[in-house]
Amino acid sequence: MITALTRAVSPAIGQCELTHLARQPINVALAQAQHHAYEAALHSLGAQVQQLPPTPHLPDAVFVEDTAVVLDEVAIITRPGAISRRPETASVAAALAAYRPLIHLQAPATLDGGDVLRMGRRLYIGSSGRSNQAAIEQLRAALAPYGYHVVGVPVSGCLHLKSAVTLAAPDTLLINRQWVDSHLFGPLRLVPVAEAEPYAGNGLLLGETLIYPAGYPQTAQRLAAAGIPLQLVEVTELVKAEGAVTCCSLLITGP
Ligand code: CIR
């Protein structure tokens, strides 16, 4: 059983944090419809969708991935890099406490869950504008007893590590090699994003299917040619807020 925690799109999403993108008008009703379709995709692939309490005053709260890292044994409650996003964590911690023991990162650590790429017992942590060395050290110390190996990874040119690289299958990385070095991750099969689609490196693997933005057709073609089953979703309005598909859910495996 997989539970997917999600949170409704805030009517204030137009005031979201932006780092690498220029602000564009966001159609809130369309963003909400796209988010509903994303939740439906999660449900259709077997996840039980649990909606967190809405927080309409927090523009970025739909991007729940950044507030926590859920592992099999424990969940880490992050300290998001953007100060405006720190109030998002309390309600996520309250919900996750029903599933896992919690570990709270402490200042001066800052971490966005979008910077955490898990491959088995290895956690790759992007050193980005949002996540720092203190977070890497706190994670390393807290998770060593559970047998996790924590590896810091430089990223540049994008918001988070998972803007640049995600798992498209257990043995396959979907990657923008302009933003992160593929050699850091070991000998995996690579599907590089199409040159014209730099933001195409973020897909959400659920079972064997990759939930993937419909807006990157050239990279989708490469993924399909690599034998990756895709479930396409329209996320144009969430992309304007510098979000993508991993960031809109927290996946919890188990009963
Ligand atoms: C932010 O800048 O924090 C939000 N506007 C976007 C966060 C997207 N998060 C993610 O991809 N994990």
Coordinates of C-alpha atoms and ligand atoms in Angstrom, one line a residue:
M1 CA 0.0 0.0 0.0
I2 CA 1.3 3.5 -0.9
T3 CA -0.2 6.6 0.7
A4 CA 0.3 9.9 -1.1
L5 CA 0.1 13.0 1.0
T6 CA -1.0 16.0 -1.1
R7 CA -2.2 19.6 -0.4
A8 CA -4.6 21.8 -2.3
V9 CA -3.2 24.6 -4.5
S10 CA -3.3 27.9 -2.6
P11 CA -5.3 30.7 -4.2
A12 CA -2.2 32.7 -3.4
I13 CA 0.1 30.6 -5.5
G14 CA 0.8 33.6 -7.7
Q15 CA 3.0 34.9 -4.8
C16 CA 5.1 31.8 -4.8
E17 CA 8.9 31.8 -4.3
L18 CA 10.8 32.0 -7.7
T19 CA 14.5 31.5 -8.2
H20 CA 15.3 30.7 -11.8
L21 CA 12.0 31.7 -13.5
A22 CA 10.5 35.1 -14.2
R23 CA 7.1 35.6 -12.6
Q24 CA 4.2 34.9 -15.0
P25 CA 0.5 35.0 -14.2
I26 CA -0.8 31.7 -12.9
N27 CA -4.4 30.6 -13.6
V28 CA -5.4 29.4 -10.2
A29 CA -8.5 27.5 -11.3
L30 CA -6.4 25.7 -14.0
A31 CA -3.7 25.0 -11.4
Q32 CA -6.3 23.5 -9.1
A33 CA -7.7 21.4 -12.0
Q34 CA -4.3 20.2 -13.0
H35 CA -3.6 19.3 -9.3
H36 CA -6.8 17.3 -9.1
A37 CA -5.8 15.4 -12.3
Y38 CA -2.4 14.7 -10.7
E39 CA -4.1 13.3 -7.6
A40 CA -6.3 11.2 -9.9
A41 CA -3.2 9.9 -11.6
L42 CA -1.7 8.9 -8.2
H43 CA -5.0 7.2 -7.4
S44 CA -5.2 5.4 -10.7
L45 CA -1.8 3.9 -10.1
G46 CA -2.9 2.4 -6.8
A47 CA -1.9 5.1 -4.3
Q48 CA -4.3 6.1 -1.5
V49 CA -4.4 10.0 -1.7
Q50 CA -4.6 11.7 1.7
Q51 CA -5.1 15.5 1.5
L52 CA -3.3 17.6 4.2
P53 CA -5.3 20.5 5.7
P54 CA -5.4 23.4 3.2
T55 CA -3.2 26.3 4.0
P56 CA -4.5 29.0 1.7
H57 CA -2.2 31.7 3.1
L58 CA 0.9 29.7 2.2
P59 CA 1.6 30.2 -1.6
D60 CA 3.9 27.2 -2.0
A61 CA 2.2 24.7 0.3
V62 CA 1.1 22.5 -2.6
F63 CA 4.8 21.5 -3.0
V64 CA 4.6 19.1 0.0
E65 CA 7.7 17.2 -1.0
D66 CA 10.0 19.9 0.3
T67 CA 8.7 19.6 3.9
A68 CA 9.7 16.1 4.6
V69 CA 11.7 13.0 3.6
V70 CA 9.8 9.8 4.3
L71 CA 12.0 6.7 4.6
D72 CA 10.8 3.1 5.6
E73 CA 11.8 3.5 9.2
V74 CA 11.5 7.2 10.0
A75 CA 10.5 10.6 8.5
I76 CA 12.7 13.7 8.5
I77 CA 10.8 17.0 8.9
T78 CA 12.9 19.5 7.0
R79 CA 13.7 23.1 7.7
P80 CA 13.0 24.6 4.2
G81 CA 15.5 26.9 2.7
A82 CA 13.0 29.7 1.9
I83 CA 11.8 31.3 5.2
S84 CA 8.3 31.8 3.7
R85 CA 8.0 28.0 3.5
R86 CA 8.9 27.1 7.1
P87 CA 5.3 27.4 8.4
E88 CA 4.4 24.5 6.0
T89 CA 6.1 21.8 8.1
A90 CA 3.9 21.8 11.2
S91 CA 0.8 20.3 9.6
V92 CA 3.0 17.8 7.6
A93 CA 4.6 16.7 10.8
A94 CA 1.2 16.2 12.4
A95 CA 0.1 14.0 9.6
L96 CA 3.3 12.0 9.3
A97 CA 3.4 11.3 13.0
A98 CA 0.7 8.7 12.4
Y99 CA 3.0 6.8 10.0
R100 CA 6.6 7.2 11.2
P101 CA 8.8 8.3 14.1
L102 CA 9.9 11.9 13.3
I103 CA 13.3 13.5 13.2
H104 CA 13.3 17.3 13.0
L105 CA 16.2 19.1 11.3
Q106 CA 17.6 21.9 13.5
A107 CA 19.1 25.3 12.6
P108 CA 21.5 26.1 11.0
A109 CA 20.4 23.2 8.7
T110 CA 18.2 24.0 5.7
L111 CA 16.8 21.3 3.5
D112 CA 14.1 21.1 0.8
G113 CA 12.9 17.6 0.1
G114 CA 13.3 18.4 -3.6
D115 CA 17.0 18.0 -3.0
V116 CA 16.8 14.5 -1.7
L117 CA 17.1 11.6 -4.2
R118 CA 16.8 8.2 -2.7
M119 CA 18.3 5.1 -4.3
G120 CA 17.9 2.1 -1.9
R121 CA 20.0 2.8 1.2
R122 CA 21.8 5.8 -0.5
L123 CA 20.4 9.3 -0.1
Y124 CA 21.9 11.9 -2.5
I125 CA 21.5 15.4 -1.2
G126 CA 21.8 18.4 -3.5
S127 CA 23.9 21.3 -2.3
S128 CA 21.6 23.9 -3.7
G129 CA 20.5 27.4 -2.8
R130 CA 18.0 25.7 -0.5
S131 CA 19.9 22.9 1.2
N132 CA 23.2 23.2 3.0
Q133 CA 26.1 21.3 4.5
A134 CA 24.7 21.4 8.0
A135 CA 21.6 19.5 6.7
I136 CA 23.8 16.9 5.1
E137 CA 25.7 16.4 8.3
Q138 CA 22.5 16.2 10.5
L139 CA 21.0 13.7 8.1
R140 CA 24.2 11.6 8.0
A141 CA 24.3 11.4 11.8
A142 CA 20.6 10.7 12.2
L143 CA 20.3 8.1 9.5
A144 CA 23.6 6.1 10.0
P145 CA 21.9 3.9 12.7
Y146 CA 19.3 2.9 10.0
G147 CA 22.1 2.0 7.5
Y148 CA 21.6 4.9 5.1
H149 CA 24.6 6.4 3.4
V150 CA 24.2 10.1 2.8
V151 CA 26.1 11.7 -0.1
G152 CA 26.3 15.5 -0.9
V153 CA 26.0 16.3 -4.6
P154 CA 26.7 19.7 -6.2
V155 CA 23.9 21.1 -8.4
S156 CA 23.9 24.3 -10.4
G157 CA 21.5 26.2 -12.6
C158 CA 18.3 24.7 -11.1
L159 CA 16.3 24.9 -8.0
H160 CA 16.7 21.4 -6.6
L161 CA 18.7 18.2 -7.2
K162 CA 15.4 16.6 -8.4
S163 CA 14.9 19.4 -10.9
A164 CA 18.0 17.9 -12.6
V165 CA 17.7 14.2 -12.0
T166 CA 15.1 11.6 -10.9
L167 CA 14.7 7.8 -11.2
A168 CA 12.7 6.8 -14.2
A169 CA 13.1 3.1 -13.2
P170 CA 15.1 1.4 -10.5
D171 CA 18.1 1.2 -12.9
T172 CA 17.5 4.3 -15.0
L173 CA 18.2 8.0 -14.3
L174 CA 16.4 10.7 -16.2
I175 CA 18.9 13.5 -16.1
N176 CA 19.9 17.0 -17.3
R177 CA 23.7 16.7 -17.4
Q178 CA 24.1 20.5 -17.6
W179 CA 22.9 20.8 -14.0
V180 CA 24.4 17.7 -12.3
D181 CA 27.2 15.3 -13.0
S182 CA 25.8 11.9 -14.0
H183 CA 29.0 10.1 -12.8
L184 CA 28.1 10.8 -9.2
F185 CA 25.4 8.2 -9.2
G186 CA 27.2 5.1 -10.3
P187 CA 26.7 2.9 -13.4
L188 CA 23.1 3.4 -14.1
R189 CA 21.3 3.6 -17.5
L190 CA 20.8 7.2 -18.4
V191 CA 18.0 8.9 -20.3
P192 CA 19.3 12.5 -20.9
V193 CA 16.6 15.2 -21.3
A194 CA 16.2 16.7 -24.8
E195 CA 18.3 19.8 -25.2
A196 CA 15.2 21.9 -25.9
E197 CA 13.6 20.7 -22.6
P198 CA 16.0 21.6 -19.8
Y199 CA 13.2 21.2 -17.1
A200 CA 12.3 17.7 -18.2
G201 CA 14.4 15.9 -15.6
N202 CA 11.6 15.5 -13.0
G203 CA 9.3 12.4 -13.1
L204 CA 7.6 10.6 -10.3
L205 CA 8.0 6.9 -10.2
L206 CA 5.1 5.0 -8.8
G207 CA 5.4 1.3 -9.1
E208 CA 6.7 0.8 -12.6
T209 CA 5.0 3.9 -14.1
L210 CA 6.5 7.3 -14.4
I211 CA 4.1 10.2 -13.8
Y212 CA 5.4 12.7 -16.2
P213 CA 4.6 16.3 -17.4
A214 CA 2.9 16.4 -20.8
G215 CA 4.9 19.5 -21.7
Y216 CA 8.1 17.7 -22.6
P217 CA 7.2 15.6 -25.6
Q218 CA 10.8 15.1 -26.9
T219 CA 12.0 13.7 -23.6
A220 CA 8.8 11.7 -23.2
Q221 CA 9.6 10.1 -26.5
R222 CA 13.1 9.1 -25.3
L223 CA 11.6 7.6 -22.1
A224 CA 9.0 5.7 -24.1
A225 CA 11.8 4.4 -26.4
A226 CA 13.7 3.2 -23.2
G227 CA 10.6 1.1 -22.3
I228 CA 9.4 3.3 -19.4
P229 CA 5.6 3.3 -19.0
L230 CA 4.4 6.9 -18.7
Q231 CA 1.3 8.5 -17.3
L232 CA 1.3 12.0 -18.6
V233 CA -0.2 14.9 -16.6
E234 CA -0.6 18.6 -17.6
V235 CA 1.2 20.8 -15.0
T236 CA 1.7 24.0 -17.0
E237 CA 0.5 26.2 -14.1
L238 CA 2.6 24.4 -11.4
V239 CA 5.7 24.7 -13.6
K240 CA 5.2 28.5 -13.6
A241 CA 5.6 28.3 -9.8
E242 CA 8.9 26.3 -10.4
G243 CA 7.3 23.1 -9.4
A244 CA 6.9 19.8 -11.2
V245 CA 5.6 16.3 -10.4
T246 CA 7.7 14.9 -7.5
C247 CA 7.1 18.0 -5.5
C248 CA 3.3 17.7 -5.2
S249 CA 3.3 14.5 -3.1
L250 CA 5.0 12.7 -0.2
L251 CA 4.8 8.9 -0.8
I252 CA 4.6 6.7 2.2
T253 CA 5.1 3.0 1.7
G254 CA 3.4 0.4 3.9
P255 CA 0.3 0.0 5.9
Ligands
CIR1 C1 9.7 27.2 -4.3 O1 10.5 28.0 -4.9 O2 10.0 26.8 -3.2 C2 8.5 26.8 -5.0 N1 8.0 27.9 -5.8 C3 8.7 25.6 -5.9 C4 9.1 24.4 -5.1 C5 9.2 23.2 -6.0 N2 9.6 22.1 -5.2 C6 10.1 21.0 -5.7 O3 10.3 20.8 -6.9 N3 10.5 20.0 -4.9

